[in-house]
XYZ file of C-alpha atoms in Angstrom:
592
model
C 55.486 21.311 54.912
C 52.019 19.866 55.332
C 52.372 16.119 54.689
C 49.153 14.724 52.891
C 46.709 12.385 54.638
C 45.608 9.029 52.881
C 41.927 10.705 53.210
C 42.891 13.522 51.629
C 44.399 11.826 48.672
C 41.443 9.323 48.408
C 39.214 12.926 48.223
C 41.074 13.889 45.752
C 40.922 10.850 43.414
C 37.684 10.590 43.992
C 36.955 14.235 42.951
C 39.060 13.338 39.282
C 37.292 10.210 38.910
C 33.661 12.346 38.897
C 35.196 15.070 37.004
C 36.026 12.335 34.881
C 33.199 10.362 34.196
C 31.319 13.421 33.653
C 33.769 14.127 30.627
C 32.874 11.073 29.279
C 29.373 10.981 29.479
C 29.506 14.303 27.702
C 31.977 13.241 25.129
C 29.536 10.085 24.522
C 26.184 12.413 24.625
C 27.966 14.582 21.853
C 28.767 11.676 19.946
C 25.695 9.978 20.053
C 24.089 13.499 19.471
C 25.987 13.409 16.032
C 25.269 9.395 15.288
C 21.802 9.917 15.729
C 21.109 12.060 12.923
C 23.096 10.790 10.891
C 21.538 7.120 11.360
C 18.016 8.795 10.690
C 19.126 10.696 7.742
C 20.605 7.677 6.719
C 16.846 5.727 7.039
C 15.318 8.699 5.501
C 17.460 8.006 1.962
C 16.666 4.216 2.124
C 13.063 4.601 2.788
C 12.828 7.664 -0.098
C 14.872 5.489 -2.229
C 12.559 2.261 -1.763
C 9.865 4.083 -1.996
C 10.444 6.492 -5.198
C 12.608 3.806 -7.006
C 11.001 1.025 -8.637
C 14.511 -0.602 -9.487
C 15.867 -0.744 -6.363
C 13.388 -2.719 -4.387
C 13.870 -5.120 -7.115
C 17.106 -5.971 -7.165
C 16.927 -5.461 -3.249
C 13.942 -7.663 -2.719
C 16.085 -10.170 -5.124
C 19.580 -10.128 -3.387
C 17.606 -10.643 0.175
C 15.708 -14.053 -1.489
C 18.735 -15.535 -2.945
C 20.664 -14.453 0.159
C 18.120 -16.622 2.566
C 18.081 -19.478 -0.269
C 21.992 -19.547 -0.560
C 21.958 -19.678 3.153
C 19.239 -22.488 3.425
C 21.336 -24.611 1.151
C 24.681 -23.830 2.116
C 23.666 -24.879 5.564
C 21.939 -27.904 4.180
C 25.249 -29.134 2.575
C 27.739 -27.775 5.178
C 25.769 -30.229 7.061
C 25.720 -33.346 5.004
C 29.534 -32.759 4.320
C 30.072 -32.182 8.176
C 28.008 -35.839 9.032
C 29.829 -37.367 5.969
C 33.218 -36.529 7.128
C 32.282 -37.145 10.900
C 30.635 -40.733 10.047
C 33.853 -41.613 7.678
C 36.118 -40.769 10.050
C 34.409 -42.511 13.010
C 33.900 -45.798 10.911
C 37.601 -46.027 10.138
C 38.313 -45.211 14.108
C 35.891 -48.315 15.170
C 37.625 -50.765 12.520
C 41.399 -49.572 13.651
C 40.263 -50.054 17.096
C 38.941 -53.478 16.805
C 41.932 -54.341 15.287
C 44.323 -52.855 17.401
C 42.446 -54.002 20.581
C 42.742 -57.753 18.774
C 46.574 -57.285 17.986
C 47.001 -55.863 22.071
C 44.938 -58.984 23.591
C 46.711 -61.944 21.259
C 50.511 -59.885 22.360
C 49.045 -59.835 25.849
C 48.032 -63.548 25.974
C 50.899 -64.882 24.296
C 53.270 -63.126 26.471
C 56.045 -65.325 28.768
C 57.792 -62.367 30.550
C 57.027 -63.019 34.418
C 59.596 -60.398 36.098
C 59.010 -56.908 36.278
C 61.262 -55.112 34.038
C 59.770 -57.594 31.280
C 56.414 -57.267 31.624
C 56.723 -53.660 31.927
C 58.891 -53.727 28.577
C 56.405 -55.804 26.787
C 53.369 -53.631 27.852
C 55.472 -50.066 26.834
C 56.328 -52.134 23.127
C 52.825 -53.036 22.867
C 51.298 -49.369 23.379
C 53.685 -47.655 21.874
C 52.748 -49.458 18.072
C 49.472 -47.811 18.836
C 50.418 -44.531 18.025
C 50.068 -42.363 15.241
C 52.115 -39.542 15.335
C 52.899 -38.452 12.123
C 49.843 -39.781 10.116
C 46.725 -37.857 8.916
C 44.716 -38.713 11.570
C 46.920 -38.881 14.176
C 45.847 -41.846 17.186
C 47.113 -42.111 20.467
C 46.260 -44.250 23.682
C 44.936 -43.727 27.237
C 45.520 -47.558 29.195
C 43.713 -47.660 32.771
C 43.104 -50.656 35.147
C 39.773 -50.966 35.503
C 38.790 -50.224 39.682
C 37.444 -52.129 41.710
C 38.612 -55.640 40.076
C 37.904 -58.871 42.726
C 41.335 -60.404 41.578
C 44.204 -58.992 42.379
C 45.450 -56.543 40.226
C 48.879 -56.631 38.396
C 51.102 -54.573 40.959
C 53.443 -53.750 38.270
C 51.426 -52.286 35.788
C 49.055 -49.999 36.661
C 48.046 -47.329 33.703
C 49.806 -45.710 30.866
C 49.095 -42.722 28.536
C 50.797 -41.186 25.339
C 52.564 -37.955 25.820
C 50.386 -35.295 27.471
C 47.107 -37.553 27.401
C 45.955 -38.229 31.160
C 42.787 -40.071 32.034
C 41.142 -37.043 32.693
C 40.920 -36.446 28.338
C 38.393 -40.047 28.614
C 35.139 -38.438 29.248
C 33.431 -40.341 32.863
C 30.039 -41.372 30.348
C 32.643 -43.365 27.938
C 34.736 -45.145 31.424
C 31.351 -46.220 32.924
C 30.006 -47.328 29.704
C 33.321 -49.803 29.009
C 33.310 -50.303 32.722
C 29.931 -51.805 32.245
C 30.173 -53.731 29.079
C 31.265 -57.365 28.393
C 33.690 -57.056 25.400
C 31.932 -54.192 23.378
C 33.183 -51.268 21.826
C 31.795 -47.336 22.753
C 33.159 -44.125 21.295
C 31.962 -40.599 22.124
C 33.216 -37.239 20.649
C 35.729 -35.170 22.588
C 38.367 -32.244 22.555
C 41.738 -32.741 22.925
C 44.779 -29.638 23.564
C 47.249 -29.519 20.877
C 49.329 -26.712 20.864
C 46.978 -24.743 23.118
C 44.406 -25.256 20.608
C 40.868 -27.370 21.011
C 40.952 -30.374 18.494
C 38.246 -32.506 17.605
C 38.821 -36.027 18.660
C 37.305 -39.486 18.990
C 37.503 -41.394 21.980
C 37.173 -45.312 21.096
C 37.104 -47.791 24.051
C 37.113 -51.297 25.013
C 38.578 -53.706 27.411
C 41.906 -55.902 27.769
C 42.970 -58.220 30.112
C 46.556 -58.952 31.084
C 47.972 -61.390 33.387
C 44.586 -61.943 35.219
C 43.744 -57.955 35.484
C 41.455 -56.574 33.766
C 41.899 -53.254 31.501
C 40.341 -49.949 29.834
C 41.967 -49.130 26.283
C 41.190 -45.955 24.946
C 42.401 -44.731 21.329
C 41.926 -41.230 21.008
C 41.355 -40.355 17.293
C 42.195 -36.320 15.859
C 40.534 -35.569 13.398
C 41.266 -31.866 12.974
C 42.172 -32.456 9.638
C 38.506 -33.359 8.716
C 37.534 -30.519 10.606
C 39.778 -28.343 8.477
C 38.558 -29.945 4.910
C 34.924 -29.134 6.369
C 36.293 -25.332 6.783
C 38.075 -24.731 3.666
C 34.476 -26.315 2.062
C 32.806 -23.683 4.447
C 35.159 -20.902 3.114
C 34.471 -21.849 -0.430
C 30.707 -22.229 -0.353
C 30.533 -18.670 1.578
C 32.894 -17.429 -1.029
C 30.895 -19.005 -4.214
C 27.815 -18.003 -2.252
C 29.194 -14.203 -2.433
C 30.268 -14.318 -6.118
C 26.745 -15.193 -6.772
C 24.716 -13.086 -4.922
C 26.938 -10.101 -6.398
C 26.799 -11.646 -9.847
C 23.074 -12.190 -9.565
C 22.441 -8.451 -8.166
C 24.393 -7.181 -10.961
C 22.238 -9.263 -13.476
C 18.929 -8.278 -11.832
C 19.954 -4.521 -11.979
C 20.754 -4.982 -15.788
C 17.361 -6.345 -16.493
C 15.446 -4.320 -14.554
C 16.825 -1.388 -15.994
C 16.287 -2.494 -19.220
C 12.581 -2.331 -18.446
C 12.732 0.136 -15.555
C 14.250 3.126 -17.603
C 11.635 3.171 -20.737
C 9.044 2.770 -17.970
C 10.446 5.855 -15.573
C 11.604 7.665 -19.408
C 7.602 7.587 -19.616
C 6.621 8.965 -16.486
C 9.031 11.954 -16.522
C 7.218 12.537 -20.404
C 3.694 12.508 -18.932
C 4.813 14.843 -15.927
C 6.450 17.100 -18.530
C 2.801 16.612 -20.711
C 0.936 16.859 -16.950
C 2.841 20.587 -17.136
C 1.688 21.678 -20.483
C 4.601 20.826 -22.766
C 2.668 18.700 -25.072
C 5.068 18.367 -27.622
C 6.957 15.895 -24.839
C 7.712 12.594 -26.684
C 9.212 8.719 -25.698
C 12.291 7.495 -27.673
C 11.546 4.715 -29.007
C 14.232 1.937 -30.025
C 13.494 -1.671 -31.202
C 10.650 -3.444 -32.134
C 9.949 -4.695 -28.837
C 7.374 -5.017 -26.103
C 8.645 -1.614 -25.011
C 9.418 -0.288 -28.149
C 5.604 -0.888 -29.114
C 4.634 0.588 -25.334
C 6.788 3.933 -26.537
C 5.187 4.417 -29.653
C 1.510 3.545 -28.309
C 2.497 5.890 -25.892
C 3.419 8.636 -28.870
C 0.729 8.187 -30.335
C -1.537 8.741 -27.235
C 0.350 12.080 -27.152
C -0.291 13.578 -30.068
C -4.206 12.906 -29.897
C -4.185 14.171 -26.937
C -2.019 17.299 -27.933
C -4.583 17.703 -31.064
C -7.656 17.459 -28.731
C -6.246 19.708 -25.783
C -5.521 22.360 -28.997
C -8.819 21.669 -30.660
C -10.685 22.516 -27.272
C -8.137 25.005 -26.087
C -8.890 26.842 -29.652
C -12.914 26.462 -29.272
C -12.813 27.809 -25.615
C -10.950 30.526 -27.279
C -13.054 31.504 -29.563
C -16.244 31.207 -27.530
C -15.029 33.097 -25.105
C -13.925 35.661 -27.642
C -17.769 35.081 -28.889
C -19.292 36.129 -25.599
C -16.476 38.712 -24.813
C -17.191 40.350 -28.331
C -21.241 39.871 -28.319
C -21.247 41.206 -24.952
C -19.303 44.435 -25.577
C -21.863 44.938 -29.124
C -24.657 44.304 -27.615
C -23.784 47.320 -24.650
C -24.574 49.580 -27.298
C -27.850 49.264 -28.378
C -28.700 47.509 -25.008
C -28.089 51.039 -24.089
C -30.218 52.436 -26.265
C -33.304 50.430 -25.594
C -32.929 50.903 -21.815
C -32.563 54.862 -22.376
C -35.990 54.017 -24.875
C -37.785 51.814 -21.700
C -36.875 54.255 -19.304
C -38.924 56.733 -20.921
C -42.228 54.728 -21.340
C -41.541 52.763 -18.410
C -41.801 56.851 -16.507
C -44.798 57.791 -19.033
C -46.611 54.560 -18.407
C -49.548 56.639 -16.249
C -50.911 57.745 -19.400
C -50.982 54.850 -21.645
C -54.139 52.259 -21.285
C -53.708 49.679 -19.327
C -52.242 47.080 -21.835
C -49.377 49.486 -22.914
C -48.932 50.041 -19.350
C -48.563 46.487 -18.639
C -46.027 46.114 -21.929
C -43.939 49.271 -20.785
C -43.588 47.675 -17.409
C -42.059 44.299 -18.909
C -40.116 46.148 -21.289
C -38.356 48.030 -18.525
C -37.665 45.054 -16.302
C -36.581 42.367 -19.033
C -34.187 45.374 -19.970
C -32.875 45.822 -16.530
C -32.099 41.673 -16.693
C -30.974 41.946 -20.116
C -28.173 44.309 -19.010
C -27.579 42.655 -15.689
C -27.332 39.811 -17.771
C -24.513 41.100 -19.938
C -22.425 42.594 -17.046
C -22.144 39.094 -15.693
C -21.242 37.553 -19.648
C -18.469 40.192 -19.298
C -17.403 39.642 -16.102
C -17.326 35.307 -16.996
C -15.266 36.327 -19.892
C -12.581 38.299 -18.098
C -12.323 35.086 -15.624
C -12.249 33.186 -18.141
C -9.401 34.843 -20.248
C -7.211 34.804 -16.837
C -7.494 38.754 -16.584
C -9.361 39.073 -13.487
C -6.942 40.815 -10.731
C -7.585 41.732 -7.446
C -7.605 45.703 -5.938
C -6.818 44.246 -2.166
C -6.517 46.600 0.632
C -7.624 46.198 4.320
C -11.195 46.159 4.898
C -13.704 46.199 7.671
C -15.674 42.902 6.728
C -18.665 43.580 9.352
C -18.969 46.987 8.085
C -19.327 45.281 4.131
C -22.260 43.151 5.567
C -23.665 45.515 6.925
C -23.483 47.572 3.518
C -24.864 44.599 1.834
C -27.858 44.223 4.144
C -28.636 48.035 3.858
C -28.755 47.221 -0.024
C -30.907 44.772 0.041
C -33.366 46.136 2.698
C -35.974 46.710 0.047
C -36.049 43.468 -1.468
C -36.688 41.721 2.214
C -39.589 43.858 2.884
C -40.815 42.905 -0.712
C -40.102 39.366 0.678
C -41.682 39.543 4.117
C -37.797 38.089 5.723
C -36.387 39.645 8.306
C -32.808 40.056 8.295
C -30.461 39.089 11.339
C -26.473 40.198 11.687
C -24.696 38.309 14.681
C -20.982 38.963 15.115
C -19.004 38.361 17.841
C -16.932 41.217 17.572
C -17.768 44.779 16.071
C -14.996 45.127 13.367
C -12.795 42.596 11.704
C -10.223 43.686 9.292
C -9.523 41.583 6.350
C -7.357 42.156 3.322
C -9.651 42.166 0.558
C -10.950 43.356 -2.396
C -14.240 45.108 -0.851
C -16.300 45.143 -4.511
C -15.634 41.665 -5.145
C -16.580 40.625 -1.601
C -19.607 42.760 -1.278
C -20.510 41.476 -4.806
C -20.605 37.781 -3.157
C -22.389 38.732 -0.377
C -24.927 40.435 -2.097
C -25.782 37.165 -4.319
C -25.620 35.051 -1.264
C -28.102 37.281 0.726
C -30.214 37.825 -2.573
C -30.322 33.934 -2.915
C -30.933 33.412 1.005
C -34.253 36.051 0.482
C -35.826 34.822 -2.632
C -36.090 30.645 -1.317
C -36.441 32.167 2.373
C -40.427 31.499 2.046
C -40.364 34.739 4.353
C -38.756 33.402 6.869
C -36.197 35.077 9.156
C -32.582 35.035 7.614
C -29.582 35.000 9.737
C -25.336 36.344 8.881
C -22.974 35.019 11.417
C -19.763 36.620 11.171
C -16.687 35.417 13.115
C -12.464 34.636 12.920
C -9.897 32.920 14.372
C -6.204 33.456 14.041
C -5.909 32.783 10.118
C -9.103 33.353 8.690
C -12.410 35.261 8.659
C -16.265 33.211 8.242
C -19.654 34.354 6.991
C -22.234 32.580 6.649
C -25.819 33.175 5.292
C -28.557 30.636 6.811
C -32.200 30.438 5.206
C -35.077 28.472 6.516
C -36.951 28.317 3.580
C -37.413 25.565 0.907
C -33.776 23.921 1.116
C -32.015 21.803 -1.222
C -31.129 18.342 -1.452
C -26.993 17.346 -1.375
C -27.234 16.721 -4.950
C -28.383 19.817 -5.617
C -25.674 21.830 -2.900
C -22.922 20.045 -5.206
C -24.465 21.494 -8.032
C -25.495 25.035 -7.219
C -22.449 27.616 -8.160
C -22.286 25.614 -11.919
C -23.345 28.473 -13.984
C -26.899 28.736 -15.462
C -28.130 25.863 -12.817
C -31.232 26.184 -11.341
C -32.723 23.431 -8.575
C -36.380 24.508 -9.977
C -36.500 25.658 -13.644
C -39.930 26.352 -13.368
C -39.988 28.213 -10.348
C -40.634 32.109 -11.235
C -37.693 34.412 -9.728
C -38.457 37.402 -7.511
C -35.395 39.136 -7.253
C -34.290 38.654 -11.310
C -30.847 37.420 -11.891
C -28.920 35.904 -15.023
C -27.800 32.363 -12.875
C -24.356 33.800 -13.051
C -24.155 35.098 -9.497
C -23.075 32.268 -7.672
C -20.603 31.004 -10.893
C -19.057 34.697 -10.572
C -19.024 34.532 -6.718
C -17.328 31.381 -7.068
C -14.242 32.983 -9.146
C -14.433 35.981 -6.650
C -13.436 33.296 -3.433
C -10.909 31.816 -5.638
C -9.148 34.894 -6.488
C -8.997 35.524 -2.589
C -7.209 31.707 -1.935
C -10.827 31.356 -0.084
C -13.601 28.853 0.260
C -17.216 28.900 -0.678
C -19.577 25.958 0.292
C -23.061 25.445 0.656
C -25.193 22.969 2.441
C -29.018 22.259 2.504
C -32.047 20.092 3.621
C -35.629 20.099 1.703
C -38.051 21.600 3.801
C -34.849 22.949 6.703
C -33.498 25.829 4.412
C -30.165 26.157 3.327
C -26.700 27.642 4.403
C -23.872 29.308 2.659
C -20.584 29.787 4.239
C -17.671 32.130 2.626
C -14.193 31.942 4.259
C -11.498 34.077 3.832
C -7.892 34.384 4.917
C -7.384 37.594 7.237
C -4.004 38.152 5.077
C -3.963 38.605 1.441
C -2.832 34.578 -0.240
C -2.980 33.668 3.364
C -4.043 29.841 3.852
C -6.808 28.942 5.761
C -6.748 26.141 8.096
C -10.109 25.660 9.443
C -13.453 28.202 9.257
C -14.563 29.729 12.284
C -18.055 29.446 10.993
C -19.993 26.408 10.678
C -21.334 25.236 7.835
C -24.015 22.650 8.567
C -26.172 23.220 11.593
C -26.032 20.774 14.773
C -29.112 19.089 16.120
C -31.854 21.257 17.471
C -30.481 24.338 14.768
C -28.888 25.937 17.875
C -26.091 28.392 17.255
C -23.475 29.563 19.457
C -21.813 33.396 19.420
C -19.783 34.307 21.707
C -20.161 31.402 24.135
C -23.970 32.079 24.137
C -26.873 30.519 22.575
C -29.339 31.492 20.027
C -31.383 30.785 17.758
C -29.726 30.378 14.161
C -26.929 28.365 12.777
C -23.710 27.136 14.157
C -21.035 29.945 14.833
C -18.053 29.583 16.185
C -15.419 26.048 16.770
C -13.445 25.227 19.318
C -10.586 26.734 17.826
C -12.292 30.292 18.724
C -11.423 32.047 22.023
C -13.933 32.262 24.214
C -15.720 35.759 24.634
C -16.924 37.826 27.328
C -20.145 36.590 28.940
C -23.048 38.548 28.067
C -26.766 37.452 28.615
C -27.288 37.405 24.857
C -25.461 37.593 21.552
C -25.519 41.261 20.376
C -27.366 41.520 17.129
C -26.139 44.198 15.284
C -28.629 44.532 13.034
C -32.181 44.600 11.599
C -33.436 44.500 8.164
């Protein structure tokens, strides 16, 4: 048998002490994996719960004060009690000790023993009526020739000491200090063993003088029961201390929910009336501050609930007016187109003043019925019936549409239209009729305050959404007026005579269009620099959009960048676009 080496065994306990700690630094990741969580879940409630509860930080922010001021005074009187105790104590040690230190010197120099065994009997007598053993503050003795005398000392007595005292228990400060003095009296604070246990202790000294040698007399004071009154006082200011800051927490949480609950009562009524459920009301109890709050309160309500009815019935009916007027009127509308379309197409042979009428006639008509279409399209948003038909769509190829469309009116304008995309085809669900529909009025718009200028469509998307934006360079529009522009029947220039017609509904309906898509539509503008309108859509049907990949308000110098090129235009693209292949210049995909 192969007898094992003392290296081998070492190896080996080293090996199990790795394998080992490696346990236990596991055991303690897991566990401190599980603490962890738990101690931020834990922070999590608290801050919710100081944060959401109005109650709790009171009686929280209450309990802390009257902790801290419980502690302040506590430790204020443990203190005075402590010095009290300490200074009545040490007063009654000084007078003892001046009186025992009188008795010792009169028994000392009235003594006639001159042999040894009397001398020595007389001094033990002496001491031993020093001691306290069984008393409340028990006293006992430490007797020590003082060194260094220039008589001769007394060969027979030399030093005594109660039962375990020693000379070490006299601190060296307090021996040179008596050393020193003439016939005065020092004392100094020490700790004495009983029992294997630290007492608190006085050390009194002063000097005697037997038989020509001179003497250190130390009385050594316990007062461990003073130190025990000053802990039961301790233990029953922490304990009164505790009763009241429970007792005072549980008051504070009574009268703060007293007030608290009609005030949180309230704010779960006016979330439920917030909701819609108007015919939410307080309880109200008392005659009270709160009482009066609840039925204020009430009364607020039901105005409120009359007003919000009132209105809700008027918006009702007018838009039941327009929605009824609006389907009448197609009737004979239709009739008196069908009538303008006749002498609007016979108008060569009428003189020129019919000629001129017939030609009004058939326009105002054309705007009359536009007019209508958009009343009846208001009305359907209006009454919450407008749906969407969504279904994947090619968005370049619908602005492209739209531009064909309106290639007439931008030769009647004298603006040339420009289509930048950065890539030839982006699908977007959508519903094509509505979007075209927006497009249309923002091109439309862009053409008519273009002042013939060149107007540009950027079209671009990033990983949520899809941009287009519709950049004029014609008269502009102050910021006032950009806030203003999709409210319906607004106009920046009332008197400024229209070119392309319109009812002032287009940009109010385009408006409802974006919003049925979960989209954006802003505009931004400069007198005198043109104008811009951006319209952002998410690439997936109630998709949320993030950030546009189209800019809406041009940088300095009205440079634009497609495609990680530059043009001439407004801003497309943001850094959270990819960048594209490096051609010489943006491909334009079209001109109108």
């Amino acid at each position: 048998m192969r007898r094992e080496r003392p290296r081998d065994r070492a190896r080996l306990y080293r090996a199990r002490l790795a394998v080992g700690s490696r346990r236990a630094l596991r055991a303690l990741g897991r566990g401190l994996a599980g603490i962890v969580p738990a101690v931020a879940s834990l922070r999590g409630s608290f801050m919710r719960r100081w944060r959401r509860s109005l109650q709790f930080r009171t009686v929280l922010i209450t309990l802390v004060l009257t902790f801290v001021s419980f502690l302040g005074v506590g430790a204020y009187l443990s203190n005075q009690i402590a010095n009290n105790l300490f200074e009545e104590r040490l007063a009654q040690a000084e007078l003892e000790t001046r009186q025992a230190v009188e008795q010792v010197q009169e028994t000392f120099d009235g003594a006639q023993a001159t042999d040894q065994q009397s001398v020595l009997k007389l001094v033990n007598d002496t001491l031993d009526q020093l001691e306290r053993r069984e008393s409340t503050s028990p006293r006992q003795y430490v007797f020590l020739a003082v060194p260094n005398q220039d008589q001769p000392r007394n060969r027979w007595v030399d030093s005594r000491a109660s039962y375990l005292r020693t000379e070490n228990d006299i601190p060296v400060t307090l021996r040179e200090a008596v050393q020193n003095s003439q016939q005065e009296q020092y004392w100094q604070s020490v700790a004495l063993t009983v029992d294997n246990q630290a007492h608190p202790a006085i050390a009194v000294g002063n000097k005697v003088s037997f038989a020509g040698t001179v003497y250190e007399l130390y009385l050594l004071y316990d007062i461990q029961s003073a130190q025990q009154t000053l802990d039961d006082m301790q233990n029953v200011l922490w304990f009164g201390a505790v009763f009241l800051l429970l007792l005072i927490g549980a008051i504070v949480w009574i009268v703060t929910r007293s007030v608290v609950s009609p005030v949180g009562h309230a704010a779960a009524v006016s979330e439920k009336l917030a909701s819609g459920q108007l015919e939410e009301r307080m309880a109200v109890k008392g005659e009270d501050e709160v009482a009066r709050l609840g039925a204020a309160f009430n009364h607020m309500a039901a105005n409120l609930q009359d007003q919000i009815t009132a209105l809700a019935t008027l918006s009702h009916m007018q838009q039941r007016f327009v929605s009824d007027v609006s389907h009448e009127l197609r009737t004979p509308i239709t009739t008196v187109r069908m009538a303008a379309e006749v002498l609007y197409d016979a108008r060569e042979g009428f003189d020129p003043v019919t000629k001129r009428s017939a030609e009004l006639l058939y326009h105002q008509v054309e705007r009359f019925q536009a007019l209508l279409n958009d009343l009846l399209e208001i009305s359907r948003f209006d009454a919450g019936v407008a749906v969407l038909d969504s279904e994947a769509q090619d968005m370049v190829a619908v602005v492209r549409a739209v531009i064909e469309t309106a290639a007439p009116i931008a030769a009647e304008c004298g603006s040339e239209v420009k289509l930048y995309a950065r890539t030839p085809s982006i699908i977007v669900e959508m519903d094509a009729r509505r979007i075209e529909r927006v497009l249309r009025n923002l091109l439309l718009n862009a053409l008519e305050h273009g002042e013939g200028r060149p107007v540009e469509i950027f079209v671009a998307a990033n990983a949520d959404a899809v941009g287009v934006s519709v950049r004029d360079h014609g008269i502009g529009m102050s910021p006032s007026e950009a806030a203003r522009v999709f409210d319906r029947f607004w106009r920046a220039d009332p008197s400024r005579a229209r070119k392309t017609g319109g009812s002032g509904l287009g940009l109010s309906i385009s408006t409802e269009d974006v919003k049925l898509h979960s989209g954006w539509l802003q505009a931004w503008g400069r007198p005198r620099q043109g104008s811009c309108f951006r319209l952002t859509l998410p690439l997936r049907a109630q998709g949320k959009i993030i950030d546009s990949p189209v800019a809406l308000e041009p940088p300095q110098g009205d440079a634009a960048l497609v495609g990680g090129q530059t043009t001439r235009g407004v801003v497309v693209g943001t850094p959270v676009l990819p960048p594209a292949p490096p051609p010489s210049q943006p491909r334009r995909e079209e001109d109108a």
